[in-house]
Short mmCIF file of C-alpha atoms in Angstrom, two decimals:
data_model
loop_
_atom_site.label_atom_id
_atom_site.label_comp_id
_atom_site.label_asym_id
_atom_site.label_seq_id
_atom_site.Cartn_x
_atom_site.Cartn_y
_atom_site.Cartn_z
CA MET A 1 0.00 0.00 0.00
CA HIS A 2 1.27 3.48 -0.86
CA LEU A 3 2.00 5.35 2.39
CA TYR A 4 2.94 8.77 0.99
CA GLY A 5 6.20 8.97 2.92
CA TYR A 6 4.78 7.85 6.27
CA ASP A 7 7.55 6.26 8.37
CA GLU A 8 8.51 3.71 5.78
CA GLN A 9 11.89 2.84 7.29
CA PRO A 10 12.27 -0.43 9.25
CA VAL A 11 12.83 -0.24 12.97
CA THR A 12 16.50 -0.46 13.94
CA PRO A 13 16.96 -4.05 15.19
CA VAL A 14 19.47 -3.32 17.94
CA ASP A 15 19.29 -0.19 20.04
CA GLU A 16 22.51 1.67 20.73
CA TRP A 17 22.43 0.77 24.41
CA LEU A 18 22.50 -2.95 23.67
CA ASP A 19 26.21 -3.50 24.10
CA PRO A 20 27.63 -6.30 26.28
CA GLU A 21 29.32 -4.14 28.89
CA ARG A 22 26.24 -2.05 29.56
CA LEU A 23 24.00 -5.12 29.78
CA MET A 24 26.36 -6.86 32.18
CA LYS A 25 26.45 -3.81 34.44
CA THR A 26 22.73 -2.99 34.34
CA PHE A 27 21.26 -6.47 34.64
CA GLY A 28 24.01 -8.33 36.45
CA VAL A 29 24.41 -10.94 33.73
CA ASP A 30 27.58 -12.56 32.49
CA ARG A 31 29.09 -12.05 29.04
CA ALA A 32 27.43 -15.14 27.55
CA ALA A 33 23.98 -13.95 28.66
CA ALA A 34 24.68 -10.44 27.33
CA ASP A 35 25.66 -11.87 23.94
CA ARG A 36 22.49 -13.97 23.93
CA ILE A 37 20.31 -10.91 24.59
CA ILE A 38 21.86 -9.02 21.71
CA GLU A 39 21.61 -12.00 19.36
CA GLU A 40 17.92 -12.50 20.19
CA GLU A 41 17.18 -8.86 19.45
CA ARG A 42 19.25 -8.86 16.28
CA ASP A 43 17.39 -11.92 14.95
CA ARG A 44 13.95 -10.56 15.79
CA PRO A 45 11.88 -9.72 12.69
CA CYS A 46 11.36 -5.97 12.38
CA PRO A 47 8.91 -5.35 9.54
CA SER A 48 8.53 -1.82 8.25
CA SER A 49 5.32 0.19 8.15
CA THR A 50 5.13 -0.58 4.44
CA GLU A 51 4.98 -4.29 5.19
CA LEU A 52 2.43 -3.98 7.99
CA ALA A 53 -0.02 -1.40 6.63
CA VAL A 54 -2.88 -2.77 4.53
CA ASP A 55 -5.76 -1.11 2.73
CA GLY A 56 -8.49 -0.98 5.37
CA SER A 57 -11.42 -0.35 3.05
CA TYR A 58 -12.51 -3.98 3.56
CA LEU A 59 -13.68 -2.84 7.02
CA PHE A 60 -16.18 -0.29 5.72
CA GLU A 61 -19.01 -2.84 5.68
CA GLU A 62 -18.17 -4.15 9.15
CA LYS A 63 -20.71 -2.41 11.35
CA ALA A 64 -18.52 -2.71 14.45
CA PHE A 65 -15.63 -0.94 12.72
CA TRP A 66 -17.16 2.52 12.74
CA PRO A 67 -17.98 2.85 16.45
CA ALA A 68 -14.62 1.25 17.28
CA HIS A 69 -12.84 3.86 15.13
CA LEU A 70 -14.83 6.64 16.81
CA SER A 71 -14.65 5.29 20.37
CA TYR A 72 -11.27 6.84 21.18
CA THR A 73 -12.58 10.39 21.37
CA VAL A 74 -16.21 10.54 22.52
CA GLY A 75 -17.54 10.26 26.05
CA GLU A 76 -19.86 7.64 27.52
CA GLU A 77 -22.96 9.82 27.18
CA THR A 78 -22.36 10.43 23.47
CA ALA A 79 -20.87 7.07 22.52
CA ALA A 80 -21.23 5.98 18.92
CA GLU A 81 -22.03 2.29 19.40
CA PRO A 82 -25.79 2.77 20.12
CA ALA A 83 -26.07 4.61 16.79
CA PHE A 84 -25.06 1.31 15.17
CA GLY A 85 -27.30 -0.87 17.34
CA LEU A 86 -24.29 -2.18 19.27
CA SER A 87 -23.13 -2.21 22.89
CA TRP A 88 -19.79 -1.33 24.41
CA ALA A 89 -19.19 -5.05 24.93
CA ASP A 90 -19.58 -5.50 21.17
CA ILE A 91 -16.93 -2.86 20.53
CA GLU A 92 -14.53 -4.46 22.99
CA SER A 93 -15.04 -7.99 21.67
CA ILE A 94 -15.63 -7.35 17.95
CA GLY A 95 -14.79 -3.79 16.96
CA ARG A 96 -11.42 -3.06 18.46
CA PRO A 97 -9.89 -6.42 17.49
CA LEU A 98 -10.56 -5.39 13.88
CA ILE A 99 -8.23 -2.41 14.14
CA GLU A 100 -5.84 -3.20 17.00
CA ARG A 101 -3.65 -5.80 15.30
CA PRO A 102 0.14 -5.80 15.65
CA ASP A 103 0.45 -7.92 12.50
CA ARG A 104 -1.88 -5.92 10.27
CA TRP A 105 -2.36 -2.13 10.39
CA PRO A 106 -5.58 -0.99 8.67
CA ALA A 107 -4.89 2.15 6.67
CA PHE A 108 -7.20 4.52 4.80
CA THR A 109 -6.65 7.40 2.41
CA VAL A 110 -8.90 10.42 2.05
CA PRO A 111 -8.08 12.37 -1.12
CA LEU A 112 -7.65 16.13 -1.18
CA PRO A 113 -9.26 17.91 -4.13
CA ARG A 114 -6.09 19.60 -5.40
CA GLY A 115 -3.89 16.56 -4.96
CA GLY A 116 -2.41 14.87 -1.94
CA VAL A 117 -4.20 12.86 0.74
CA ILE A 118 -4.77 12.42 4.43
CA LEU A 119 -3.58 8.95 5.39
CA ILE A 120 -5.10 7.32 8.48
CA ILE A 121 -3.28 4.36 10.05
CA HIS A 122 -4.29 2.23 13.03
CA ARG A 123 -0.80 1.35 14.24
CA THR A 124 -0.52 -1.26 16.99
CA GLN A 125 2.81 -2.35 18.43
CA VAL A 126 3.79 -4.60 21.30
CA PRO A 127 6.91 -3.12 22.91
CA ARG A 128 9.42 -5.26 24.74
CA SER A 129 11.73 -4.56 27.63
CA LEU A 130 14.43 -6.43 29.46
CA GLY A 131 13.41 -7.86 32.78
CA ARG A 132 15.25 -9.72 35.53
CA GLY A 133 18.03 -11.90 34.35
CA GLY A 134 18.09 -10.14 31.01
CA ARG A 135 14.97 -11.86 29.67
CA TRP A 136 12.84 -10.09 27.11
CA VAL A 137 9.35 -9.25 28.40
CA ARG A 138 6.44 -8.27 26.15
CA ARG A 139 4.50 -5.27 27.43
CA LYS A 140 0.90 -4.22 26.82
CA ALA A 141 0.10 -3.40 23.20
CA GLU A 142 0.20 0.28 22.29
CA HIS A 143 -2.34 1.54 19.79
CA HIS A 144 -2.09 4.76 17.80
CA MET A 145 -4.52 6.19 15.30
CA GLU A 146 -2.29 8.45 13.22
CA PHE A 147 -3.30 11.03 10.64
CA TRP A 148 -0.61 11.83 8.09
CA LEU A 149 -1.05 14.86 5.83
CA ALA A 150 0.61 14.42 2.43
CA PRO A 151 0.26 17.69 0.46
CA PRO A 152 0.39 17.64 -3.36
CA SER A 153 4.15 18.25 -3.27
CA GLY A 154 6.93 17.98 -0.74
CA ASP A 155 7.23 15.77 2.32
CA GLY A 156 4.28 14.58 4.35
CA MET A 157 3.79 15.41 8.03
CA LEU A 158 2.08 13.98 11.10
CA LEU A 159 -1.07 16.05 11.52
CA ALA A 160 -2.59 14.26 14.53
CA ASP A 161 -2.25 11.16 16.71
CA VAL A 162 -5.17 9.84 18.74
CA SER A 163 -3.56 7.79 21.50
CA ALA A 164 -2.29 8.11 25.04
CA GLU A 165 0.31 10.49 23.59
CA ARG A 166 -2.24 12.70 21.90
CA LEU A 167 -1.46 15.13 19.12
CA GLY A 168 -4.31 17.31 17.88
CA PRO A 169 -6.75 18.60 16.92
CA GLY A 170 -5.83 18.62 13.26
CA LEU A 171 -8.93 20.02 11.55
CA ARG A 172 -11.52 22.76 11.97
CA TRP A 173 -15.08 22.09 10.89
CA PRO A 174 -14.97 24.05 7.59
CA GLU A 175 -11.90 22.03 6.57
CA LEU A 176 -13.48 18.68 7.43
CA LYS A 177 -16.64 19.64 5.53
CA GLY A 178 -14.57 20.73 2.52
CA ILE A 179 -12.67 17.43 2.43
CA ALA A 180 -15.87 15.40 2.79
CA GLN A 181 -17.64 16.98 -0.16
CA ALA A 182 -14.68 17.65 -2.49
CA GLY A 183 -15.15 16.19 -5.94
CA ALA A 184 -18.91 15.71 -5.48
CA PRO A 185 -18.77 12.11 -4.19
CA ASP A 186 -21.90 10.11 -3.43
CA ARG A 187 -23.54 10.29 -0.01
CA ARG A 188 -21.85 7.17 1.36
CA GLU A 189 -18.41 8.43 0.41
CA ILE A 190 -19.13 11.74 2.13
CA ALA A 191 -20.23 9.80 5.21
CA ARG A 192 -17.09 7.64 5.18
CA ARG A 193 -14.82 10.68 4.92
CA LEU A 194 -16.62 12.49 7.74
CA LEU A 195 -16.40 9.53 10.10
CA LEU A 196 -12.82 8.61 9.21
CA LEU A 197 -11.62 12.14 10.02
CA ALA A 198 -14.00 12.90 12.90
CA PRO A 199 -11.48 11.88 15.61
CA ILE A 200 -9.22 14.86 14.80
CA LEU A 201 -11.95 17.49 14.63
CA GLY A 202 -11.64 20.13 17.32
CA ASP A 203 -13.53 23.36 16.80
CA LYS A 204 -15.71 24.89 19.48
CA GLU A 205 -16.94 27.53 17.03
CA GLN A 206 -18.59 25.04 14.67
CA SER A 207 -22.33 25.42 14.13
CA ASP A 208 -25.26 23.01 14.37
CA GLU A 209 -24.49 22.18 10.75
CA ALA A 210 -21.82 19.74 11.92
CA VAL A 211 -24.32 17.85 14.09
CA ALA A 212 -26.68 17.49 11.12
CA TRP A 213 -23.90 16.26 8.82
CA PHE A 214 -22.69 13.70 11.36
CA ALA A 215 -26.26 12.51 11.99
CA ARG A 216 -26.70 11.81 8.27
CA ALA A 217 -23.35 10.04 8.10
CA LEU A 218 -24.10 7.83 11.12
CA SER A 219 -27.54 7.00 9.72
CA LEU A 220 -26.11 6.00 6.35
CA MET A 221 -23.43 3.76 7.83
CA GLY A 222 -25.41 2.39 10.78
CA GLY A 223 -28.90 2.07 9.37
CA LEU A 224 -30.82 3.92 12.13
CA ASP A 225 -32.96 6.99 11.52
CA ARG A 226 -30.92 10.19 11.64
CA LEU A 227 -33.50 11.73 14.00
CA SER A 228 -33.37 8.84 16.50
CA MET A 229 -31.97 9.59 19.94
CA PRO A 230 -28.89 7.30 19.68
CA VAL A 231 -27.88 8.89 16.37
CA ARG A 232 -28.49 12.46 17.56
CA ARG A 233 -26.48 11.88 20.74
CA ALA A 234 -23.58 10.36 18.85
CA ALA A 235 -23.67 13.14 16.24
CA ASP A 236 -23.59 15.77 18.97
CA GLY A 237 -20.66 13.97 20.56
CA LEU A 238 -18.67 13.95 17.34
CA ALA A 239 -19.37 17.60 16.66
CA ASN A 240 -19.10 19.03 20.18
CA GLY A 241 -18.06 16.42 22.70
CA ASN A 242 -14.66 15.26 21.51
CA GLU A 243 -13.02 14.62 24.89
CA LEU A 244 -9.50 15.10 23.52
CA PHE A 245 -9.86 18.10 21.24
CA GLY A 246 -13.42 19.47 21.48
CA TYR A 247 -12.62 22.78 23.13
CA ALA A 248 -9.96 24.07 20.76
CA SER A 249 -10.24 27.49 19.15
CA TRP A 250 -8.83 28.69 15.83
CA ARG A 251 -7.72 32.07 14.55
CA HIS A 252 -6.65 33.40 11.18
CA ASP A 253 -3.07 34.63 11.43
CA ASP A 254 -0.64 35.50 8.66
CA ASP A 255 -3.04 34.10 6.05
CA ILE A 256 -3.37 30.63 7.63
CA TRP A 257 -5.52 29.14 10.37
CA ILE A 258 -3.73 28.20 13.57
CA CYS A 259 -5.03 26.40 16.65
CA ASP A 260 -4.77 27.34 20.33
CA GLY A 261 -4.85 23.71 21.49
CA ILE A 262 -1.71 23.00 23.49
CA ASP A 263 -1.37 19.55 21.90
CA SER A 264 -2.04 20.63 18.32
CA ALA A 265 0.63 20.40 15.64
CA ARG A 266 -1.02 23.48 14.14
CA ASN A 267 -0.33 25.62 17.20
CA PRO A 268 2.98 27.45 16.56
CA ALA A 269 3.33 28.13 20.30
CA GLY A 270 2.62 24.55 21.33
CA HIS A 271 5.17 21.99 22.45
CA LEU A 272 4.27 19.67 19.54
CA ALA A 273 4.15 22.29 16.79
CA LEU A 274 5.09 21.51 13.22
CA PRO A 275 8.21 23.30 11.99
CA PRO A 276 7.27 26.77 10.65
CA ARG A 277 7.62 25.72 7.00
CA ASP A 278 5.40 22.66 7.48
CA LEU A 279 2.90 24.64 9.57
CA ARG A 280 2.42 26.99 6.63
CA ARG A 281 2.23 24.16 4.11
CA ALA A 282 -0.42 22.40 6.22
CA GLY A 283 -2.42 25.58 6.67
CA GLU A 284 -2.33 26.48 2.98
CA THR A 285 -3.20 22.94 1.89
CA LEU A 286 -6.20 22.67 4.19
CA GLN A 287 -7.41 26.22 3.67
CA SER A 288 -7.61 25.61 -0.07
CA LEU A 289 -10.53 23.23 0.67
CA VAL A 290 -12.74 25.95 2.12
CA GLU A 291 -14.88 28.16 -0.07
CA ASN A 292 -15.03 30.99 2.48
CA PRO A 293 -11.99 30.55 4.77
#
């Protein structure tokens, strides 16, 4: 699958600190054990993102996929699973196993109208650490939902990351709407784009329009009436109740939109800000989607 420059290099098999002397001192092992530790790590398969990422469009018709994809950002009162006729137990047992796979990373591309894409990857890794006696220990799986912006030209950039180490928001409502309807796609494609990118929406100035758009998208993909209570609650959650990014504000500065969210890559004053050149490229690329920026 084409990843548009997203982290396509394989993981380095042996970390710099894995040298015999350091291992012997840190873990109290002898030289033979230290050599064994290094050999085990050197022989461990380390597939690249290119090898692990697969086209995730096969999940679009899996009803449990959508609420699982959306479950990382909405609260309990505005959860998406009732809008699909499912329970939280269904998401835990059916939905999340679809996307949290260390051996297979579902990836999706949303095209931008003037070229380029936003790439979404559900990346799951199982880190290891050295325990007592220098034995490798597998830790709890770490899941990231990453959003990679690949403009029409130049390098791509990490726009947002929905995980324990959050990075976002990445989009304001006018931008998300512009991406969803670019190129006059059919209603189901608009719905797919809206729901795929909903986790990185953060815009407290958005209007009731966003709730209506999300209600239609949830109804199309889940089959329930857009005016039903479960759909309306979930739509309101996606538009207004994003627990990670829902209270971010945006302002127009130096001809691009920038975010005040402390964790946003589009906040030049934030600790996770894109480099100035990339911040401008991202702003110009996304602003070009909006009729009245």
